[in-house]
Amino acid sequence: MSDITSYVWKDRRLTRDKDEKQLEYKMVDMDEYQLNQIYAHCKNMLYNTDKANLGRLVVIDQIEDQLNACGAELALRWFKGLRDNKGEVIYSEQNLLTDLRSWLNAIPDYDPEENYTLGELVQVPAELKNVHVKDVIKACKDTLGTLDHSKITYNFLYKLGIYFTQSELKELDAWGGKTSLKMKIEDLKLQLGIDNAEIKPNPFGLTAQELRDMIHMKKMKGFKTCKYSQLTTSQLETLRKKVLFSLEDLVQNQVKTWKTIMSQIEEVADYKHIKLK
């Protein structure tokens, strides 16, 4: 058994002079009411469905839905880009919708409740095989809804860091002369109107174009939301391949932290024979 005397509840409070102060309380010294209060707070941080302060597990579900929606919109655009031998467009939204339904109905023992993927119905690029057919149908109808990008904050994007491709380095050389990497980042910030942002080089970070895509998305009319159909293909790809996965990793770490704290509270409650609600 772990040393429960080492378990601490950290509480951030603002002092009278508006400075943030972190208070610490040993869980083992808390009474039944206090343990239940912090336990309820942990559950709220994980499961709350209030849009103003979504629980971390609810956010994970939201991110998964966003990944699926981005994939569906990209799949629709891939189909619409197909051409026949005469170079004419094969699919519009309407006839793709017709074919999708026909392919589904051709499945032996077809179950309308089953969440089929494109890869089960038709040959598509590898990155589109796991896209849900039901979401592509929504894309055809333009009913995928809107992307809530409020969790994709500017600071979150900046912390991902920057990685310049060779073509981007050449473009910045042409724009501001041959300068250091640090100065190139400053030049990019100037171009994007984010002069005060703190951005560091990162070989796994966003490219200049990807960062530009996300900044433009954040500035789109609608403030915190935008329709998937209004996003550029480049924005959709950046969201699906990098940004949403990075956000999911961040939130998963937060989930792990809150679950660990809940386990500690449960240990202390068990030791003190306290019933948690």
Tab-separated table of C-alpha atoms in Angstrom, residues 37-238:
chain	number	residue	atom	x	y	z
A	37	GLN	CA	-15.909	17.698	-1.825
A	38	ILE	CA	-12.587	17.105	-3.568
A	39	TYR	CA	-13.776	13.722	-4.872
A	40	ALA	CA	-16.787	15.421	-6.468
A	41	HIS	CA	-14.453	18.024	-7.974
A	42	CYS	CA	-12.347	15.268	-9.574
A	43	LYS	CA	-15.443	13.618	-11.053
A	44	ASN	CA	-16.551	16.988	-12.350
A	45	MET	CA	-13.170	17.517	-14.038
A	46	LEU	CA	-13.580	14.163	-15.807
A	47	TYR	CA	-17.283	13.801	-16.570
A	48	ASN	CA	-18.906	17.261	-16.555
A	49	THR	CA	-21.120	17.828	-19.607
A	50	ASP	CA	-21.579	21.577	-19.094
A	51	LYS	CA	-20.285	23.217	-22.275
A	52	ALA	CA	-18.716	26.019	-20.241
A	53	ASN	CA	-16.396	23.559	-18.494
A	54	LEU	CA	-16.397	20.153	-20.161
A	55	GLY	CA	-14.914	17.203	-18.322
A	56	ARG	CA	-11.679	15.808	-19.752
A	57	LEU	CA	-13.245	12.493	-20.820
A	58	VAL	CA	-16.056	14.379	-22.550
A	59	VAL	CA	-13.423	16.438	-24.378
A	60	ILE	CA	-11.737	13.208	-25.521
A	61	ASP	CA	-15.044	12.070	-27.057
A	62	GLN	CA	-15.407	15.483	-28.682
A	63	ILE	CA	-11.922	15.244	-30.209
A	64	GLU	CA	-12.701	11.778	-31.598
A	65	ASP	CA	-15.844	13.173	-33.219
A	66	GLN	CA	-13.810	16.031	-34.680
A	67	LEU	CA	-11.216	13.631	-36.104
A	68	ASN	CA	-13.996	11.602	-37.705
A	69	ALA	CA	-15.653	14.711	-39.142
A	70	CYS	CA	-12.384	16.017	-40.616
A	71	GLY	CA	-11.785	12.615	-42.194
A	72	ALA	CA	-15.292	12.543	-43.634
A	73	GLU	CA	-14.980	15.982	-45.228
A	74	LEU	CA	-11.584	15.017	-46.693
A	75	ALA	CA	-13.084	11.787	-48.036
A	76	LEU	CA	-15.888	13.715	-49.722
A	77	ARG	CA	-13.351	15.993	-51.386
A	78	TRP	CA	-11.302	12.993	-52.521
A	79	PHE	CA	-14.346	11.429	-54.186
A	80	LYS	CA	-15.271	14.748	-55.808
A	81	GLY	CA	-11.741	14.961	-57.220
A	82	LEU	CA	-12.042	11.666	-59.105
A	83	ARG	CA	-12.281	11.885	-62.906
A	84	ASP	CA	-13.309	9.384	-65.585
A	85	ASN	CA	-11.360	8.578	-68.769
A	86	LYS	CA	-12.725	11.717	-70.394
A	87	GLY	CA	-11.559	13.866	-67.513
A	88	GLU	CA	-15.072	14.531	-66.303
A	89	VAL	CA	-16.108	14.626	-62.653
A	90	ILE	CA	-17.459	11.289	-61.426
A	91	TYR	CA	-19.018	12.298	-58.130
A	92	SER	CA	-21.173	15.089	-56.871
A	93	GLU	CA	-22.494	15.013	-53.310
A	94	GLN	CA	-25.798	13.571	-54.502
A	95	ASN	CA	-24.542	10.655	-56.576
A	96	LEU	CA	-21.890	9.794	-53.986
A	97	LEU	CA	-24.685	9.621	-51.439
A	98	THR	CA	-26.591	7.283	-53.768
A	99	ASP	CA	-23.568	5.012	-54.238
A	100	LEU	CA	-22.751	4.908	-50.519
A	101	ARG	CA	-26.257	3.720	-49.736
A	102	SER	CA	-26.092	1.187	-52.569
A	103	TRP	CA	-22.753	-0.187	-51.296
A	104	LEU	CA	-24.137	-0.478	-47.764
A	105	ASN	CA	-27.239	-2.331	-48.925
A	106	ALA	CA	-25.051	-4.767	-50.890
A	107	ILE	CA	-23.314	-5.948	-47.703
A	108	PRO	CA	-24.463	-9.472	-46.707
A	109	ASP	CA	-26.438	-9.289	-43.446
A	110	TYR	CA	-26.259	-5.491	-43.546
A	111	ASP	CA	-26.939	-3.985	-40.113
A	112	PRO	CA	-28.024	-0.306	-40.109
A	113	GLU	CA	-26.682	0.036	-36.557
A	114	GLU	CA	-23.171	-1.077	-37.544
A	115	ASN	CA	-20.556	1.668	-37.900
A	116	TYR	CA	-19.053	0.692	-41.265
A	117	THR	CA	-15.878	2.278	-42.621
A	118	LEU	CA	-15.050	3.284	-46.188
A	119	GLY	CA	-12.349	0.616	-46.355
A	120	GLU	CA	-15.023	-2.056	-45.933
A	121	LEU	CA	-16.967	-0.780	-48.936
A	122	VAL	CA	-14.616	0.614	-51.540
A	123	GLN	CA	-10.952	1.113	-52.413
A	124	VAL	CA	-9.737	4.429	-51.001
A	125	PRO	CA	-6.336	5.842	-49.952
A	126	ALA	CA	-4.932	4.325	-46.745
A	127	GLU	CA	-5.556	7.492	-44.714
A	128	LEU	CA	-9.285	7.322	-45.541
A	129	LYS	CA	-9.931	3.609	-44.924
A	130	ASN	CA	-11.079	4.077	-41.322
A	131	VAL	CA	-13.411	7.004	-42.025
A	132	HIS	CA	-16.955	6.177	-40.935
A	133	VAL	CA	-19.454	5.904	-43.774
A	134	LYS	CA	-22.181	7.547	-41.688
A	135	ASP	CA	-19.959	10.640	-41.376
A	136	VAL	CA	-19.307	10.761	-45.133
A	137	ILE	CA	-23.085	10.654	-45.635
A	138	LYS	CA	-23.355	13.656	-43.326
A	139	ALA	CA	-20.616	15.401	-45.318
A	140	CYS	CA	-22.593	14.823	-48.521
A	141	LYS	CA	-25.576	16.520	-46.864
A	142	ASP	CA	-23.385	19.247	-45.320
A	143	THR	CA	-24.650	18.237	-41.880
A	144	LEU	CA	-21.330	17.457	-40.195
A	145	GLY	CA	-21.914	20.521	-38.077
A	146	THR	CA	-19.263	22.871	-36.775
A	147	LEU	CA	-15.781	22.435	-35.382
A	148	ASP	CA	-15.503	23.858	-31.869
A	149	HIS	CA	-11.865	24.946	-31.806
A	150	SER	CA	-12.042	26.721	-28.424
A	151	LYS	CA	-9.714	24.081	-26.923
A	152	ILE	CA	-7.184	24.695	-29.725
A	153	THR	CA	-5.920	27.895	-28.150
A	154	TYR	CA	-3.245	30.140	-29.594
A	155	ASN	CA	-0.881	29.190	-26.754
A	156	PHE	CA	-1.481	25.498	-27.439
A	157	LEU	CA	-0.517	26.024	-31.101
A	158	TYR	CA	2.578	28.024	-30.182
A	159	LYS	CA	3.749	25.337	-27.746
A	160	LEU	CA	3.720	22.764	-30.545
A	161	GLY	CA	6.731	24.594	-31.967
A	162	ILE	CA	7.774	25.222	-35.545
A	163	TYR	CA	9.558	23.197	-38.197
A	164	PHE	CA	10.436	24.906	-41.470
A	165	THR	CA	10.413	22.894	-44.693
A	166	GLN	CA	13.148	23.636	-47.224
A	167	SER	CA	10.754	25.576	-49.439
A	168	GLU	CA	9.592	27.623	-46.432
A	169	LEU	CA	13.192	28.451	-45.527
A	170	LYS	CA	13.792	29.681	-49.068
A	171	GLU	CA	10.632	31.797	-48.972
A	172	LEU	CA	11.704	33.410	-45.710
A	173	ASP	CA	15.191	34.032	-47.131
A	174	ALA	CA	13.586	35.830	-50.049
A	175	TRP	CA	11.336	37.806	-47.700
A	176	GLY	CA	13.775	38.832	-44.969
A	177	GLY	CA	17.190	37.817	-46.217
A	178	LYS	CA	19.384	34.936	-45.101
A	179	THR	CA	19.115	35.064	-41.332
A	180	SER	CA	19.342	32.734	-38.346
A	181	LEU	CA	16.577	30.273	-37.481
A	182	LYS	CA	15.602	32.483	-34.545
A	183	MET	CA	15.198	35.484	-36.849
A	184	LYS	CA	13.188	33.419	-39.333
A	185	ILE	CA	10.733	32.584	-36.563
A	186	GLU	CA	10.486	36.303	-35.782
A	187	ASP	CA	9.860	37.039	-39.470
A	188	LEU	CA	7.085	34.418	-39.581
A	189	LYS	CA	5.481	35.855	-36.439
A	190	LEU	CA	5.540	39.276	-38.067
A	191	GLN	CA	3.858	37.893	-41.192
A	192	LEU	CA	1.128	36.230	-39.131
A	193	GLY	CA	0.546	39.191	-36.832
A	194	ILE	CA	1.510	37.250	-33.694
A	195	ASP	CA	4.570	39.280	-32.705
A	196	ASN	CA	4.298	38.509	-28.973
A	197	ALA	CA	3.970	34.730	-29.378
A	198	GLU	CA	6.671	32.516	-27.892
A	199	ILE	CA	7.476	29.860	-30.495
A	200	LYS	CA	10.481	27.546	-30.409
A	201	PRO	CA	11.984	25.254	-33.073
A	202	ASN	CA	10.701	21.677	-32.884
A	203	PRO	CA	11.416	18.969	-35.494
A	204	PHE	CA	7.986	17.490	-34.663
A	205	GLY	CA	6.165	20.811	-34.630
A	206	LEU	CA	3.939	22.545	-37.157
A	207	THR	CA	5.332	23.733	-40.441
A	208	ALA	CA	4.990	27.424	-41.253
A	209	GLN	CA	2.065	26.632	-43.571
A	210	GLU	CA	0.331	24.496	-40.946
A	211	LEU	CA	0.678	27.227	-38.331
A	212	ARG	CA	-0.630	29.762	-40.856
A	213	ASP	CA	-3.609	27.481	-41.554
A	214	MET	CA	-4.467	27.264	-37.861
A	215	ILE	CA	-4.066	30.994	-37.216
A	216	HIS	CA	-6.379	31.742	-40.145
A	217	MET	CA	-8.889	29.189	-38.812
A	218	LYS	CA	-8.881	30.853	-35.395
A	219	LYS	CA	-9.596	34.196	-37.047
A	220	MET	CA	-12.497	32.929	-39.169
A	221	LYS	CA	-15.896	34.481	-38.651
A	222	GLY	CA	-17.692	32.621	-35.893
A	223	PHE	CA	-15.030	33.114	-33.216
A	224	LYS	CA	-14.943	29.652	-31.587
A	225	THR	CA	-16.623	27.500	-34.241
A	226	CYS	CA	-16.594	27.009	-38.005
A	227	LYS	CA	-18.293	24.578	-40.387
A	228	TYR	CA	-16.150	21.677	-41.585
A	229	SER	CA	-17.237	22.401	-45.142
A	230	GLN	CA	-15.821	25.932	-44.833
A	231	LEU	CA	-12.339	24.767	-43.837
A	232	THR	CA	-9.664	24.458	-46.503
A	233	THR	CA	-8.301	21.014	-47.333
A	234	SER	CA	-4.969	22.085	-45.851
A	235	GLN	CA	-6.651	23.102	-42.584
A	236	LEU	CA	-8.532	19.807	-42.393
A	237	GLU	CA	-5.327	17.819	-42.965
A	238	THR	CA	-3.415	19.811	-40.353
